[in-house]
Each structure stands twice: as structure tokens, then as C-alpha cells.
Amino acid sequence: MTVGQNGPKAETGNVGAASARAPRIAVVDYCKGNLMSVERGLRHVGADGFVTADPAEIARADAIVLPGVGAFADAADTMHALGQAAAIRERIAHGVPFLGICLGLHLMFDEGTEGTDVDNDEAENACGLAVLPGVATSMPRTDAEGAAYKVPHVGWNSIEFDAQASTALLEGIEPGEYFYFTHSYIAPDTPCTVATTVHSVAFPSVVAYRDTAFGVQFHPEKSSDAGAALLRNFAAIARRATGA
């Protein structure tokens, strides 16, 4: 691993065979922010990334990326209203490669508390995509010994995982590699957790469902060479899924 001006970097490798047709990867726009950095990151690793809010375009794509912009409740409401949630769930069920980034990871779960009325004991959690069971909740501000931690968790941190039980998304990435995080909420631990990170508590930083649907707590598009390696892996997964 090398360290550059933007933080720790992983050496990149050539993941997957070259293809005559780049996989078309939809970057879901749920009207909450600028998604161009994710689109550029996908194009940088040889994928045909494109931003769309259209459920029909999402359904036709070779793969789907759900980026991390906004709060859970607001994003979920918009996705359900626009028909994006139904399209994404259907494609995941059919094995189409999917990558949720930060909030996109949280939205893979049944419910989330972010953006709900936390002061109202009778307030209901917001409904996510329900691909995975559980509720995404706020990150604790103290650890088990009572030591205080800054929340939001912002900056470079490492991911830890069993290299022998890893997933295709992490091919060529070593345990202990650093990625860039910025978040105040965390996903629940499930059997789909394949990597964890510690900041006040250990939380899932990578999940894999059927080895075709993935979620990451960090931002690969902001994670220098290590992030590019992960996006290259996802593009390779999408390419294989098309049979190219």
C-alpha cells in the first residue's frame, strides 16, 4: 500500500478480462444531489456509467449503483414515489449486479431511522428496499468504555475482513486497506456482512447478498486507488453478468 496526498492508496490491478462492450451501469438519481463523481468513477474504470431517475432505464441497465446522498427517510420516500424502489428490488431479485454506497447501503435494509421524527416515540421508521433484514440506526457517540467519538465519522479508516471468505467485490484488496468515510448512521450486522470498520463500535463496511448485490459504507469514488480498484471489480462483475 502507498500513501498519497488524499490518503492511503492500494495498488491497482487489472481485474477481469477486457470486453468489447462496456457494461451499462445506472447511477440512480433520487433527486438529492450531484452524482457526477460516481458516474466519473465508473467511467474511469471502463464502465458506461450514466445517471438516471427513470425506473425503465434502471430496469434496462446491466448493473445498478445506488449512491449515498441525503437522509434515509427522504431518499426512500422519493424512490418509492418515483417507482425506483420497485425496479431496483426486481432487478436484484433477478441477480442483476447492484452496489449501494453509504446511504445506498442503508437503503438495502428493511428500515432506517435517519430523517424520521426521533423525538416522537410513536414515529415509524422509514421503509427501505428490504433486500436485507434489519434497521439502519445512528452511530453511537461513545464506545463500550464510555470514550467519546466524533460523529459524523469523517475521514480515512480501514476495513477488516477474512481474505479466505471474501467476495468478488474485494478481489485484489487486502484486509486493512483504507477507504474514505463520511456518515452518521450505520447498517445492522447480518450474515451478509463481509467486512467491518471500527469507530466507537464495529459496524458493517461491506455487505454481499448472493454475491451479486453489494453495499459499502465508504465512498469508493472518493477513495483514490483503493476505491478505483473496488469500482473496477464491480464493473467486472457487471461485465460477467452480461456474458461479455
PDB file of C-alpha atoms in Angstrom:
ATOM      1  CA  MET A   1       0.000   0.000   0.000  1.00  0.00           C
ATOM      2  CA  THR A   2       1.180   3.513  -0.771  1.00  0.00           C
ATOM      3  CA  VAL A   3       0.101   6.828   0.708  1.00  0.00           C
ATOM      4  CA  GLY A   4      -0.701   9.850  -1.458  1.00  0.00           C
ATOM      5  CA  GLN A   5      -1.913  13.357  -0.809  1.00  0.00           C
ATOM      6  CA  ASN A   6      -5.507  12.210  -0.478  1.00  0.00           C
ATOM      7  CA  GLY A   7      -4.780   9.388   1.969  1.00  0.00           C
ATOM      8  CA  PRO A   8      -3.803   5.718   1.826  1.00  0.00           C
ATOM      9  CA  LYS A   9      -3.830   4.085  -1.583  1.00  0.00           C
ATOM     10  CA  ALA A  10      -3.936   0.482  -2.775  1.00  0.00           C
ATOM     11  CA  GLU A  11      -2.000  -0.675  -5.787  1.00  0.00           C
ATOM     12  CA  THR A  12      -4.473  -1.247  -8.577  1.00  0.00           C
ATOM     13  CA  GLY A  13      -4.536  -4.317 -10.741  1.00  0.00           C
ATOM     14  CA  ASN A  14      -6.293  -5.463 -13.877  1.00  0.00           C
ATOM     15  CA  VAL A  15      -9.470  -7.123 -12.610  1.00  0.00           C
ATOM     16  CA  GLY A  16     -11.424  -9.132 -15.151  1.00  0.00           C
ATOM     17  CA  ALA A  17     -10.914  -9.524 -18.860  1.00  0.00           C
ATOM     18  CA  ALA A  18     -11.370  -6.702 -21.297  1.00  0.00           C
ATOM     19  CA  SER A  19     -14.660  -6.602 -23.153  1.00  0.00           C
ATOM     20  CA  ALA A  20     -15.757  -5.177 -26.483  1.00  0.00           C
ATOM     21  CA  ARG A  21     -18.783  -3.633 -24.788  1.00  0.00           C
ATOM     22  CA  ALA A  22     -18.534  -1.739 -21.534  1.00  0.00           C
ATOM     23  CA  PRO A  23     -21.313  -2.659 -19.078  1.00  0.00           C
ATOM     24  CA  ARG A  24     -24.035  -0.003 -18.800  1.00  0.00           C
ATOM     25  CA  ILE A  25     -24.334   0.882 -15.119  1.00  0.00           C
ATOM     26  CA  ALA A  26     -27.215   3.064 -13.953  1.00  0.00           C
ATOM     27  CA  VAL A  27     -26.405   5.549 -11.182  1.00  0.00           C
ATOM     28  CA  VAL A  28     -29.761   6.120  -9.509  1.00  0.00           C
ATOM     29  CA  ASP A  29     -30.742   9.767  -9.158  1.00  0.00           C
ATOM     30  CA  TYR A  30     -33.287  10.200  -6.380  1.00  0.00           C
ATOM     31  CA  CYS A  31     -33.142  13.996  -6.728  1.00  0.00           C
ATOM     32  CA  LYS A  32     -30.910  14.678  -3.707  1.00  0.00           C
ATOM     33  CA  GLY A  33     -27.563  15.823  -5.037  1.00  0.00           C
ATOM     34  CA  ASN A  34     -24.721  15.754  -7.556  1.00  0.00           C
ATOM     35  CA  LEU A  35     -23.943  12.188  -8.612  1.00  0.00           C
ATOM     36  CA  MET A  36     -21.317  13.011 -11.226  1.00  0.00           C
ATOM     37  CA  SER A  37     -18.384  11.814  -9.115  1.00  0.00           C
ATOM     38  CA  VAL A  38     -19.820   8.283  -9.058  1.00  0.00           C
ATOM     39  CA  GLU A  39     -20.515   8.404 -12.787  1.00  0.00           C
ATOM     40  CA  ARG A  40     -16.954   9.610 -13.453  1.00  0.00           C
ATOM     41  CA  GLY A  41     -15.540   6.905 -11.192  1.00  0.00           C
ATOM     42  CA  LEU A  42     -17.343   4.199 -13.176  1.00  0.00           C
ATOM     43  CA  ARG A  43     -16.256   5.633 -16.496  1.00  0.00           C
ATOM     44  CA  HIS A  44     -12.681   5.844 -15.223  1.00  0.00           C
ATOM     45  CA  VAL A  45     -12.621   2.056 -14.732  1.00  0.00           C
ATOM     46  CA  GLY A  46     -14.093   1.289 -18.153  1.00  0.00           C
ATOM     47  CA  ALA A  47     -17.811   1.079 -17.420  1.00  0.00           C
ATOM     48  CA  ASP A  48     -20.546   3.011 -19.223  1.00  0.00           C
ATOM     49  CA  GLY A  49     -21.892   4.769 -16.145  1.00  0.00           C
ATOM     50  CA  PHE A  50     -24.908   7.049 -16.566  1.00  0.00           C
ATOM     51  CA  VAL A  51     -27.142   8.970 -14.154  1.00  0.00           C
ATOM     52  CA  THR A  52     -30.886   8.361 -14.389  1.00  0.00           C
ATOM     53  CA  ALA A  53     -34.058   8.804 -12.356  1.00  0.00           C
ATOM     54  CA  ASP A  54     -36.148   6.723 -14.794  1.00  0.00           C
ATOM     55  CA  PRO A  55     -37.236   3.289 -13.458  1.00  0.00           C
ATOM     56  CA  ALA A  56     -37.365   1.960 -17.022  1.00  0.00           C
ATOM     57  CA  GLU A  57     -33.726   2.946 -17.606  1.00  0.00           C
ATOM     58  CA  ILE A  58     -32.776   1.376 -14.285  1.00  0.00           C
ATOM     59  CA  ALA A  59     -34.537  -1.847 -15.307  1.00  0.00           C
ATOM     60  CA  ARG A  60     -32.666  -1.973 -18.637  1.00  0.00           C
ATOM     61  CA  ALA A  61     -29.197  -1.389 -17.199  1.00  0.00           C
ATOM     62  CA  ASP A  62     -26.600  -4.138 -16.889  1.00  0.00           C
ATOM     63  CA  ALA A  63     -25.962  -3.110 -13.277  1.00  0.00           C
ATOM     64  CA  ILE A  64     -27.144  -0.529 -10.754  1.00  0.00           C
ATOM     65  CA  VAL A  65     -25.378   1.798  -8.323  1.00  0.00           C
ATOM     66  CA  LEU A  66     -27.363   3.490  -5.547  1.00  0.00           C
ATOM     67  CA  PRO A  67     -25.163   6.350  -4.296  1.00  0.00           C
ATOM     68  CA  GLY A  68     -25.068   7.984  -0.881  1.00  0.00           C
ATOM     69  CA  VAL A  69     -26.825  11.345  -0.933  1.00  0.00           C
ATOM     70  CA  GLY A  70     -29.337  12.750   1.585  1.00  0.00           C
ATOM     71  CA  ALA A  71     -31.218  11.160   4.503  1.00  0.00           C
ATOM     72  CA  PHE A  72     -32.794   7.701   4.609  1.00  0.00           C
ATOM     73  CA  ALA A  73     -36.442   8.745   5.023  1.00  0.00           C
ATOM     74  CA  ASP A  74     -36.389  11.415   2.329  1.00  0.00           C
ATOM     75  CA  ALA A  75     -34.483   9.242  -0.144  1.00  0.00           C
ATOM     76  CA  ALA A  76     -36.712   6.219   0.487  1.00  0.00           C
ATOM     77  CA  ASP A  77     -39.902   8.264   0.051  1.00  0.00           C
ATOM     78  CA  THR A  78     -38.653   9.660  -3.258  1.00  0.00           C
ATOM     79  CA  MET A  79     -37.552   6.260  -4.558  1.00  0.00           C
ATOM     80  CA  HIS A  80     -40.895   4.655  -3.707  1.00  0.00           C
ATOM     81  CA  ALA A  81     -42.848   7.570  -5.225  1.00  0.00           C
ATOM     82  CA  LEU A  82     -40.848   7.503  -8.484  1.00  0.00           C
ATOM     83  CA  GLY A  83     -41.059   3.724  -8.869  1.00  0.00           C
ATOM     84  CA  GLN A  84     -37.296   3.330  -8.485  1.00  0.00           C
ATOM     85  CA  ALA A  85     -37.523   1.121  -5.389  1.00  0.00           C
ATOM     86  CA  ALA A  86     -39.715  -1.475  -7.107  1.00  0.00           C
ATOM     87  CA  ALA A  87     -37.454  -1.521 -10.177  1.00  0.00           C
ATOM     88  CA  ILE A  88     -34.312  -1.980  -8.071  1.00  0.00           C
ATOM     89  CA  ARG A  89     -35.808  -4.756  -5.935  1.00  0.00           C
ATOM     90  CA  GLU A  90     -36.960  -6.618  -9.039  1.00  0.00           C
ATOM     91  CA  ARG A  91     -33.544  -6.402 -10.679  1.00  0.00           C
ATOM     92  CA  ILE A  92     -31.718  -7.500  -7.525  1.00  0.00           C
ATOM     93  CA  ALA A  93     -34.101 -10.483  -7.279  1.00  0.00           C
ATOM     94  CA  HIS A  94     -33.090 -11.448 -10.825  1.00  0.00           C
ATOM     95  CA  GLY A  95     -29.380 -11.317  -9.997  1.00  0.00           C
ATOM     96  CA  VAL A  96     -28.531  -8.032 -11.696  1.00  0.00           C
ATOM     97  CA  PRO A  97     -25.365  -6.624 -10.052  1.00  0.00           C
ATOM     98  CA  PHE A  98     -26.081  -3.865  -7.543  1.00  0.00           C
ATOM     99  CA  LEU A  99     -23.853  -1.618  -5.443  1.00  0.00           C
ATOM    100  CA  GLY A 100     -25.187   0.598  -2.640  1.00  0.00           C
ATOM    101  CA  ILE A 101     -22.806   3.345  -1.468  1.00  0.00           C
ATOM    102  CA  CYS A 102     -23.085   4.816   2.060  1.00  0.00           C
ATOM    103  CA  LEU A 103     -26.789   5.734   2.300  1.00  0.00           C
ATOM    104  CA  GLY A 104     -27.259   3.281  -0.579  1.00  0.00           C
ATOM    105  CA  LEU A 105     -26.024   0.537   1.767  1.00  0.00           C
ATOM    106  CA  HIS A 106     -28.516   1.587   4.460  1.00  0.00           C
ATOM    107  CA  LEU A 107     -31.372   1.597   1.952  1.00  0.00           C
ATOM    108  CA  MET A 108     -30.768  -2.099   1.257  1.00  0.00           C
ATOM    109  CA  PHE A 109     -32.250  -2.865   4.694  1.00  0.00           C
ATOM    110  CA  ASP A 110     -35.852  -3.117   5.869  1.00  0.00           C
ATOM    111  CA  GLU A 111     -35.933   0.223   7.668  1.00  0.00           C
ATOM    112  CA  GLY A 112     -33.939   3.261   8.750  1.00  0.00           C
ATOM    113  CA  THR A 113     -34.261   5.883  11.463  1.00  0.00           C
ATOM    114  CA  GLU A 114     -32.439   8.740   9.702  1.00  0.00           C
ATOM    115  CA  GLY A 115     -34.762  11.594   8.829  1.00  0.00           C
ATOM    116  CA  THR A 116     -37.647  10.348  10.977  1.00  0.00           C
ATOM    117  CA  ASP A 117     -39.089  12.207  13.967  1.00  0.00           C
ATOM    118  CA  VAL A 118     -36.717  10.857  16.608  1.00  0.00           C
ATOM    119  CA  ASP A 119     -38.379  12.954  19.327  1.00  0.00           C
ATOM    120  CA  ASN A 120     -41.716  11.249  18.695  1.00  0.00           C
ATOM    121  CA  ASP A 121     -41.871   7.860  20.418  1.00  0.00           C
ATOM    122  CA  GLU A 122     -44.712   6.835  18.113  1.00  0.00           C
ATOM    123  CA  ALA A 123     -42.910   7.787  14.888  1.00  0.00           C
ATOM    124  CA  GLU A 124     -42.371   4.901  12.495  1.00  0.00           C
ATOM    125  CA  ASN A 125     -39.092   4.083  10.841  1.00  0.00           C
ATOM    126  CA  ALA A 126     -38.782   4.746   7.125  1.00  0.00           C
ATOM    127  CA  CYS A 127     -39.087   1.723   4.812  1.00  0.00           C
ATOM    128  CA  GLY A 128     -36.085   0.775   2.703  1.00  0.00           C
ATOM    129  CA  LEU A 129     -35.656  -1.718  -0.136  1.00  0.00           C
ATOM    130  CA  ALA A 130     -35.972  -4.691   2.262  1.00  0.00           C
ATOM    131  CA  VAL A 131     -33.281  -6.687   0.469  1.00  0.00           C
ATOM    132  CA  LEU A 132     -31.664  -7.375   3.843  1.00  0.00           C
ATOM    133  CA  PRO A 133     -33.280  -7.625   7.302  1.00  0.00           C
ATOM    134  CA  GLY A 134     -32.758  -5.032   9.993  1.00  0.00           C
ATOM    135  CA  VAL A 135     -32.768  -1.323  10.756  1.00  0.00           C
ATOM    136  CA  ALA A 136     -30.076   1.251   9.914  1.00  0.00           C
ATOM    137  CA  THR A 137     -29.533   3.412  13.018  1.00  0.00           C
ATOM    138  CA  SER A 138     -27.386   6.277  14.259  1.00  0.00           C
ATOM    139  CA  MET A 139     -23.754   5.651  15.133  1.00  0.00           C
ATOM    140  CA  PRO A 140     -23.071   5.713  18.905  1.00  0.00           C
ATOM    141  CA  ARG A 141     -21.044   8.684  20.116  1.00  0.00           C
ATOM    142  CA  THR A 142     -19.264   6.638  22.811  1.00  0.00           C
ATOM    143  CA  ASP A 143     -17.683   3.210  22.864  1.00  0.00           C
ATOM    144  CA  ALA A 144     -18.317   0.422  25.372  1.00  0.00           C
ATOM    145  CA  GLU A 145     -15.900   2.035  27.867  1.00  0.00           C
ATOM    146  CA  GLY A 146     -17.557   5.453  27.594  1.00  0.00           C
ATOM    147  CA  ALA A 147     -14.837   7.093  25.471  1.00  0.00           C
ATOM    148  CA  ALA A 148     -16.241   9.822  23.204  1.00  0.00           C
ATOM    149  CA  TYR A 149     -16.001   9.649  19.416  1.00  0.00           C
ATOM    150  CA  LYS A 150     -16.699  12.363  16.868  1.00  0.00           C
ATOM    151  CA  VAL A 151     -19.858  11.798  14.854  1.00  0.00           C
ATOM    152  CA  PRO A 152     -20.185  12.192  11.871  1.00  0.00           C
ATOM    153  CA  HIS A 153     -17.362   9.747  11.238  1.00  0.00           C
ATOM    154  CA  VAL A 154     -15.368  11.524   8.533  1.00  0.00           C
ATOM    155  CA  GLY A 155     -12.027  10.532   7.062  1.00  0.00           C
ATOM    156  CA  TRP A 156      -9.866   7.558   6.147  1.00  0.00           C
ATOM    157  CA  ASN A 157     -10.413   4.294   8.001  1.00  0.00           C
ATOM    158  CA  SER A 158      -9.562   0.662   7.376  1.00  0.00           C
ATOM    159  CA  ILE A 159     -11.795  -2.274   6.534  1.00  0.00           C
ATOM    160  CA  GLU A 160     -11.141  -5.674   8.096  1.00  0.00           C
ATOM    161  CA  PHE A 161     -12.248  -8.978   6.630  1.00  0.00           C
ATOM    162  CA  ASP A 162     -11.326 -12.631   6.279  1.00  0.00           C
ATOM    163  CA  ALA A 163      -9.470 -12.834   2.978  1.00  0.00           C
ATOM    164  CA  GLN A 164     -10.362 -16.527   2.707  1.00  0.00           C
ATOM    165  CA  ALA A 165     -14.088 -15.770   2.917  1.00  0.00           C
ATOM    166  CA  SER A 166     -14.041 -12.606   0.852  1.00  0.00           C
ATOM    167  CA  THR A 167     -16.240 -11.590  -2.076  1.00  0.00           C
ATOM    168  CA  ALA A 168     -15.585 -10.732  -5.714  1.00  0.00           C
ATOM    169  CA  LEU A 169     -16.083  -7.056  -4.908  1.00  0.00           C
ATOM    170  CA  LEU A 170     -12.922  -7.123  -2.770  1.00  0.00           C
ATOM    171  CA  GLU A 171     -10.738  -9.081  -5.195  1.00  0.00           C
ATOM    172  CA  GLY A 172      -7.172  -7.784  -5.033  1.00  0.00           C
ATOM    173  CA  ILE A 173      -7.928  -5.618  -1.987  1.00  0.00           C
ATOM    174  CA  GLU A 174      -6.096  -6.541   1.201  1.00  0.00           C
ATOM    175  CA  PRO A 175      -7.579  -6.628   4.716  1.00  0.00           C
ATOM    176  CA  GLY A 176      -6.671  -3.392   6.475  1.00  0.00           C
ATOM    177  CA  GLU A 177      -6.973  -1.276   3.307  1.00  0.00           C
ATOM    178  CA  TYR A 178      -8.109   2.312   3.844  1.00  0.00           C
ATOM    179  CA  PHE A 179     -11.192   3.949   2.324  1.00  0.00           C
ATOM    180  CA  TYR A 180     -12.849   7.331   2.783  1.00  0.00           C
ATOM    181  CA  PHE A 181     -15.884   7.511   5.100  1.00  0.00           C
ATOM    182  CA  THR A 182     -18.386  10.252   5.873  1.00  0.00           C
ATOM    183  CA  HIS A 183     -21.525   9.167   7.753  1.00  0.00           C
ATOM    184  CA  SER A 184     -23.503   9.403  10.995  1.00  0.00           C
ATOM    185  CA  TYR A 185     -25.575   6.211  10.578  1.00  0.00           C
ATOM    186  CA  ILE A 186     -24.605   2.571  10.336  1.00  0.00           C
ATOM    187  CA  ALA A 187     -26.106  -0.628   8.977  1.00  0.00           C
ATOM    188  CA  PRO A 188     -27.025  -3.544  11.255  1.00  0.00           C
ATOM    189  CA  ASP A 189     -24.796  -6.594  11.339  1.00  0.00           C
ATOM    190  CA  THR A 190     -26.151  -9.592   9.409  1.00  0.00           C
ATOM    191  CA  PRO A 191     -24.737 -12.842   7.970  1.00  0.00           C
ATOM    192  CA  CYS A 192     -24.202 -10.823   4.758  1.00  0.00           C
ATOM    193  CA  THR A 193     -21.515  -8.668   6.424  1.00  0.00           C
ATOM    194  CA  VAL A 194     -18.140  -9.418   4.828  1.00  0.00           C
ATOM    195  CA  ALA A 195     -16.036  -6.517   6.171  1.00  0.00           C
ATOM    196  CA  THR A 196     -16.174  -4.311   9.249  1.00  0.00           C
ATOM    197  CA  THR A 197     -14.726  -0.997  10.401  1.00  0.00           C
ATOM    198  CA  VAL A 198     -14.387   0.419  13.915  1.00  0.00           C
ATOM    199  CA  HIS A 199     -15.336   3.922  15.048  1.00  0.00           C
ATOM    200  CA  SER A 200     -16.931   3.886  18.516  1.00  0.00           C
ATOM    201  CA  VAL A 201     -18.327   0.469  17.521  1.00  0.00           C
ATOM    202  CA  ALA A 202     -17.582  -2.163  14.918  1.00  0.00           C
ATOM    203  CA  PHE A 203     -20.024  -1.711  12.031  1.00  0.00           C
ATOM    204  CA  PRO A 204     -20.503  -3.347   8.608  1.00  0.00           C
ATOM    205  CA  SER A 205     -18.433  -1.588   5.968  1.00  0.00           C
ATOM    206  CA  VAL A 206     -19.077  -4.134   3.175  1.00  0.00           C
ATOM    207  CA  VAL A 207     -22.048  -6.468   2.722  1.00  0.00           C
ATOM    208  CA  ALA A 208     -22.692  -9.032  -0.007  1.00  0.00           C
ATOM    209  CA  TYR A 209     -26.036 -10.611  -0.875  1.00  0.00           C
ATOM    210  CA  ARG A 210     -25.888 -13.658  -3.172  1.00  0.00           C
ATOM    211  CA  ASP A 211     -22.521 -12.268  -4.340  1.00  0.00           C
ATOM    212  CA  THR A 212     -24.331 -10.032  -6.843  1.00  0.00           C
ATOM    213  CA  ALA A 213     -25.774  -7.293  -4.596  1.00  0.00           C
ATOM    214  CA  PHE A 214     -23.284  -5.339  -2.511  1.00  0.00           C
ATOM    215  CA  GLY A 215     -23.226  -2.398  -0.144  1.00  0.00           C
ATOM    216  CA  VAL A 216     -20.287  -0.333   1.113  1.00  0.00           C
ATOM    217  CA  GLN A 217     -20.319   2.228   3.933  1.00  0.00           C
ATOM    218  CA  PHE A 218     -17.415   4.223   2.494  1.00  0.00           C
ATOM    219  CA  HIS A 219     -17.271   6.237  -0.718  1.00  0.00           C
ATOM    220  CA  PRO A 220     -15.186   4.387  -3.347  1.00  0.00           C
ATOM    221  CA  GLU A 221     -15.431   7.366  -5.711  1.00  0.00           C
ATOM    222  CA  LYS A 222     -13.527   9.404  -3.080  1.00  0.00           C
ATOM    223  CA  SER A 223     -11.108   6.644  -2.033  1.00  0.00           C
ATOM    224  CA  SER A 224      -8.262   7.094  -4.522  1.00  0.00           C
ATOM    225  CA  ASP A 225      -6.698   3.901  -5.924  1.00  0.00           C
ATOM    226  CA  ALA A 226      -8.395   1.573  -3.444  1.00  0.00           C
ATOM    227  CA  GLY A 227     -11.803   2.919  -4.426  1.00  0.00           C
ATOM    228  CA  ALA A 228     -10.964   2.648  -8.117  1.00  0.00           C
ATOM    229  CA  ALA A 229      -9.984  -0.992  -7.580  1.00  0.00           C
ATOM    230  CA  LEU A 230     -13.340  -1.705  -5.956  1.00  0.00           C
ATOM    231  CA  LEU A 231     -15.274   0.040  -8.752  1.00  0.00           C
ATOM    232  CA  ARG A 232     -13.212  -1.873 -11.300  1.00  0.00           C
ATOM    233  CA  ASN A 233     -14.195  -5.100  -9.548  1.00  0.00           C
ATOM    234  CA  PHE A 234     -17.863  -4.112  -9.681  1.00  0.00           C
ATOM    235  CA  ALA A 235     -17.571  -3.295 -13.396  1.00  0.00           C
ATOM    236  CA  ALA A 236     -16.006  -6.723 -13.931  1.00  0.00           C
ATOM    237  CA  ILE A 237     -18.897  -8.365 -12.041  1.00  0.00           C
ATOM    238  CA  ALA A 238     -21.351  -6.461 -14.260  1.00  0.00           C
ATOM    239  CA  ARG A 239     -19.446  -7.473 -17.382  1.00  0.00           C
ATOM    240  CA  ARG A 240     -19.512 -11.154 -16.424  1.00  0.00           C
ATOM    241  CA  ALA A 241     -23.238 -10.930 -15.705  1.00  0.00           C
ATOM    242  CA  THR A 242     -23.856  -9.783 -19.277  1.00  0.00           C
ATOM    243  CA  GLY A 243     -21.929 -12.766 -20.637  1.00  0.00           C
ATOM    244  CA  ALA A 244     -19.447 -10.499 -22.378  1.00  0.00           C
TER     245      ALA A 244
END
